[in-house]
PDB file of C-alpha atoms and ligand atoms in Angstrom:
ATOM      1  CA  MET A  23     -71.685 152.585 133.569  1.00  0.00           C
ATOM      2  CA  PRO A  24     -74.286 149.840 133.858  1.00  0.00           C
ATOM      3  CA  LEU A  25     -73.363 146.209 134.117  1.00  0.00           C
ATOM      4  CA  TYR A  26     -74.614 144.086 131.235  1.00  0.00           C
ATOM      5  CA  ASP A  27     -74.776 140.390 130.581  1.00  0.00           C
ATOM      6  CA  PHE A  28     -73.632 139.339 127.133  1.00  0.00           C
ATOM      7  CA  PHE A  29     -74.184 136.170 125.176  1.00  0.00           C
ATOM      8  CA  CYS A  30     -72.007 134.999 122.273  1.00  0.00           C
ATOM      9  CA  PRO A  31     -74.068 133.046 119.680  1.00  0.00           C
ATOM     10  CA  ALA A  32     -70.857 131.724 118.088  1.00  0.00           C
ATOM     11  CA  CYS A  33     -69.368 129.902 121.082  1.00  0.00           C
ATOM     12  CA  GLY A  34     -72.038 130.105 123.807  1.00  0.00           C
ATOM     13  CA  GLU A  35     -69.960 132.261 126.136  1.00  0.00           C
ATOM     14  CA  VAL A  36     -72.010 134.259 128.659  1.00  0.00           C
ATOM     15  CA  PHE A  37     -70.257 137.023 130.534  1.00  0.00           C
ATOM     16  CA  GLU A  38     -70.772 140.304 132.340  1.00  0.00           C
ATOM     17  CA  ASP A  39     -69.128 143.575 131.484  1.00  0.00           C
ATOM     18  CA  LEU A  40     -69.500 147.254 132.207  1.00  0.00           C
ATOM     19  CA  CYS A  41     -70.165 149.382 129.173  1.00  0.00           C
ATOM     20  CA  PRO A  42     -71.973 152.543 128.135  1.00  0.00           C
ATOM     21  CA  PRO A  43     -75.708 152.106 127.411  1.00  0.00           C
ATOM     22  CA  HIS A  44     -75.321 153.095 123.762  1.00  0.00           C
ATOM     23  CA  GLY A  45     -71.650 152.320 123.309  1.00  0.00           C
ATOM     24  CA  PRO A  46     -70.111 149.467 121.346  1.00  0.00           C
ATOM     25  CA  ASP A  47     -70.387 145.970 122.807  1.00  0.00           C
ATOM     26  CA  PRO A  48     -67.184 144.239 123.884  1.00  0.00           C
ATOM     27  CA  ALA A  49     -65.824 141.349 121.826  1.00  0.00           C
ATOM     28  CA  CYS A  50     -66.466 137.827 123.113  1.00  0.00           C
ATOM     29  CA  PRO A  51     -63.641 136.863 125.544  1.00  0.00           C
ATOM     30  CA  GLY A  52     -63.990 133.256 124.361  1.00  0.00           C
ATOM     31  CA  CYS A  53     -63.731 133.621 120.574  1.00  0.00           C
ATOM     32  CA  GLY A  54     -63.574 137.333 119.807  1.00  0.00           C
ATOM     33  CA  GLY A  55     -66.915 137.147 118.044  1.00  0.00           C
ATOM     34  CA  GLN A  56     -69.801 139.591 118.072  1.00  0.00           C
ATOM     35  CA  VAL A  57     -71.943 139.268 121.186  1.00  0.00           C
ATOM     36  CA  ARG A  58     -75.558 140.018 122.035  1.00  0.00           C
ATOM     37  CA  ARG A  59     -76.442 142.219 125.004  1.00  0.00           C
ATOM     38  CA  LEU A  60     -78.849 140.405 127.311  1.00  0.00           C
ATOM     39  CA  VAL A  61     -79.693 142.724 130.173  1.00  0.00           C
ATOM     40  CA  SER A  62     -78.736 145.723 132.222  1.00  0.00           C
ATOM     41  CA  VAL A  63     -78.335 144.262 135.701  1.00  0.00           C
ATOM     42  CA  GLY A  64     -77.834 147.710 137.202  1.00  0.00           C
ATOM     43  CA  ARG A  65     -81.240 148.947 136.057  1.00  0.00           C
ATOM     44  CA  GLY A  66     -83.450 147.349 138.655  1.00  0.00           C
ATOM     45  CA  TYR A  67     -85.428 144.211 139.107  1.00  0.00           C
ATOM     46  CA  ARG A  68     -87.644 144.464 136.033  1.00  0.00           C
ATOM     47  CA  ALA A  69     -84.851 143.963 133.487  1.00  0.00           C
ATOM     48  CA  ASP A  70     -83.551 141.095 135.570  1.00  0.00           C
ATOM     49  CA  ALA A  71     -86.962 139.396 135.566  1.00  0.00           C
ATOM     50  CA  ASP A  72     -87.339 139.899 131.813  1.00  0.00           C
ATOM     51  CA  TRP A  73     -83.955 138.372 131.191  1.00  0.00           C
ATOM     52  CA  ILE A  74     -84.610 135.360 133.403  1.00  0.00           C
ATOM     53  CA  ALA A  75     -87.994 134.868 131.742  1.00  0.00           C
ATOM     54  CA  SER A  76     -86.198 134.947 128.384  1.00  0.00           C
ATOM     55  CA  VAL A  77     -83.921 132.139 129.567  1.00  0.00           C
ATOM     56  CA  THR A  78     -86.961 129.909 130.107  1.00  0.00           C
ATOM     57  CA  ARG A  79     -87.572 130.077 126.342  1.00  0.00           C
ATOM     58  CA  VAL A  80     -84.442 128.018 125.719  1.00  0.00           C
ATOM     59  CA  VAL A  81     -85.055 125.563 128.547  1.00  0.00           C
ATOM     60  CA  ASP A  82     -86.023 122.035 127.526  1.00  0.00           C
ATOM     61  CA  LYS A  83     -89.657 122.008 128.638  1.00  0.00           C
ATOM     62  CA  ASP A  84     -89.946 118.228 128.252  1.00  0.00           C
ATOM     63  CA  ASN A  85     -87.161 117.619 130.759  1.00  0.00           C
ATOM     64  CA  PRO A  86     -88.880 116.227 133.887  1.00  0.00           C
ATOM     65  CA  ALA A  87     -85.932 117.011 136.188  1.00  0.00           C
ATOM     66  CA  PRO A  88     -87.085 118.968 139.276  1.00  0.00           C
ATOM     67  CA  HIS A  89     -84.671 121.878 138.735  1.00  0.00           C
ATOM     68  CA  VAL A  90     -86.037 122.329 135.186  1.00  0.00           C
ATOM     69  CA  GLN A  91     -89.718 122.155 136.104  1.00  0.00           C
ATOM     70  CA  ALA A  92     -89.213 124.407 139.166  1.00  0.00           C
ATOM     71  CA  PHE A  93     -87.510 127.037 137.014  1.00  0.00           C
ATOM     72  CA  LEU A  94     -90.244 126.889 134.361  1.00  0.00           C
ATOM     73  CA  ALA A  95     -92.958 127.209 137.007  1.00  0.00           C
ATOM     74  CA  ASP A  96     -91.248 130.116 138.775  1.00  0.00           C
ATOM     75  CA  PRO A  97     -88.599 131.975 136.733  1.00  0.00           C
ATOM     76  CA  SER A  98     -87.096 133.764 139.734  1.00  0.00           C
ATOM     77  CA  ARG A  99     -83.410 134.430 140.221  1.00  0.00           C
ATOM     78  CA  ALA A 100     -83.207 131.684 142.879  1.00  0.00           C
ATOM     79  CA  ALA A 101     -84.860 129.139 140.561  1.00  0.00           C
ATOM     80  CA  TYR A 102     -82.584 130.299 137.752  1.00  0.00           C
ATOM     81  CA  ARG A 103     -79.509 129.686 139.934  1.00  0.00           C
ATOM     82  CA  ALA A 104     -80.841 126.226 140.854  1.00  0.00           C
ATOM     83  CA  TRP A 105     -81.416 125.489 137.178  1.00  0.00           C
ATOM     84  CA  MET A 106     -77.852 126.625 136.348  1.00  0.00           C
ATOM     85  CA  ARG A 107     -76.514 124.268 139.023  1.00  0.00           C
ATOM     86  CA  GLY A 108     -78.734 121.440 137.796  1.00  0.00           C
ATOM     87  CA  GLU A 109     -77.491 121.931 134.228  1.00  0.00           C
ATOM     88  CA  LYS A 110     -73.905 122.128 135.525  1.00  0.00           C
ATOM     89  CA  LEU A 111     -73.686 125.712 134.289  1.00  0.00           C
ATOM     90  CA  ARG A 112     -72.364 128.492 136.421  1.00  0.00           C
ATOM     91  CA  PRO A 113     -71.726 132.191 136.004  1.00  0.00           C
ATOM     92  CA  LEU A 114     -68.127 133.286 135.710  1.00  0.00           C
ATOM     93  CA  GLU A 115     -66.564 134.433 138.977  1.00  0.00           C
ATOM     94  CA  PRO A 116     -65.160 137.977 138.961  1.00  0.00           C
ATOM     95  CA  GLY A 117     -61.720 137.963 137.332  1.00  0.00           C
ATOM     96  CA  GLU A 118     -62.130 134.413 136.108  1.00  0.00           C
ATOM     97  CA  GLY A 119     -62.229 135.371 132.441  1.00  0.00           C
ATOM     98  CA  ILE A 120     -62.477 132.468 130.046  1.00  0.00           C
ATOM     99  CA  ARG A 121     -60.728 129.892 132.235  1.00  0.00           C
ATOM    100  CA  ARG A 122     -62.852 126.771 132.447  1.00  0.00           C
ATOM    101  CA  GLN A 123     -62.381 123.443 134.126  1.00  0.00           C
ATOM    102  CA  ASP A 124     -64.298 121.033 131.923  1.00  0.00           C
ATOM    103  CA  ALA A 125     -62.591 118.700 129.461  1.00  0.00           C
ATOM    104  CA  ALA A 126     -64.872 119.574 126.538  1.00  0.00           C
ATOM    105  CA  TYR A 127     -63.921 123.221 126.823  1.00  0.00           C
ATOM    106  CA  ALA A 128     -60.220 122.341 127.112  1.00  0.00           C
ATOM    107  CA  ALA A 129     -60.450 120.219 123.946  1.00  0.00           C
ATOM    108  CA  CYS A 130     -62.197 123.080 122.182  1.00  0.00           C
ATOM    109  CA  GLU A 131     -59.481 125.517 123.283  1.00  0.00           C
ATOM    110  CA  THR A 132     -56.753 123.163 122.051  1.00  0.00           C
ATOM    111  CA  ALA A 133     -58.424 122.824 118.649  1.00  0.00           C
ATOM    112  CA  ARG A 134     -58.802 126.590 118.432  1.00  0.00           C
ATOM    113  CA  ARG A 135     -55.158 127.206 119.304  1.00  0.00           C
ATOM    114  CA  GLU A 136     -54.027 124.617 116.740  1.00  0.00           C
ATOM    115  CA  ALA A 137     -56.199 126.196 114.052  1.00  0.00           C
ATOM    116  CA  LEU A 138     -54.772 129.629 114.872  1.00  0.00           C
ATOM    117  CA  ALA A 139     -51.226 128.237 114.764  1.00  0.00           C
ATOM    118  CA  ARG A 140     -51.894 126.699 111.319  1.00  0.00           C
ATOM    119  CA  PHE A 141     -53.372 129.988 110.147  1.00  0.00           C
ATOM    120  CA  ALA A 142     -50.323 131.906 111.416  1.00  0.00           C
ATOM    121  CA  ALA A 143     -47.990 129.409 109.705  1.00  0.00           C
ATOM    122  CA  ARG A 144     -49.820 129.832 106.377  1.00  0.00           C
ATOM    123  CA  ARG A 145     -49.534 133.603 106.654  1.00  0.00           C
ATOM    124  CA  LEU A 146     -45.793 133.315 107.300  1.00  0.00           C
ATOM    125  CA  CYS A 147     -45.406 131.080 104.230  1.00  0.00           C
ATOM    126  CA  ALA A 148     -47.385 133.489 102.069  1.00  0.00           C
ATOM    127  CA  ALA A 149     -45.388 136.511 103.215  1.00  0.00           C
TER     128      ALA A 149
HETATM  129 ZN1   ZN B 259     -67.623 133.593 121.503  1.00  0.00          ZN
END
């Protein structure tokens, strides 16, 4: 099965997963939402280049930072990695799942868990 990159428009999660080319997409590991398939990494360089070029469309072109301008000038995988580092983004390590270190994500997770707990409590009351 090819390896795909997925993007979740609801929570911004980006992750890789193996799945059949025409099979159903996995649910977002961050929020369970519907994800968009970005690329088949196992299908050669061309798809990879297309995907990286597509990332440049969401890059802030007015940002004068060197890692941004270098990536826009040359959307290669190396420049993409440098841009990720510059933006303090990084791909998930294998087996890492949704674990994140940053405080904003932790706050988001806490809010989500509290909302789910309230939802569960309401359902118990209604039952
Ligand atoms: Zn999500």
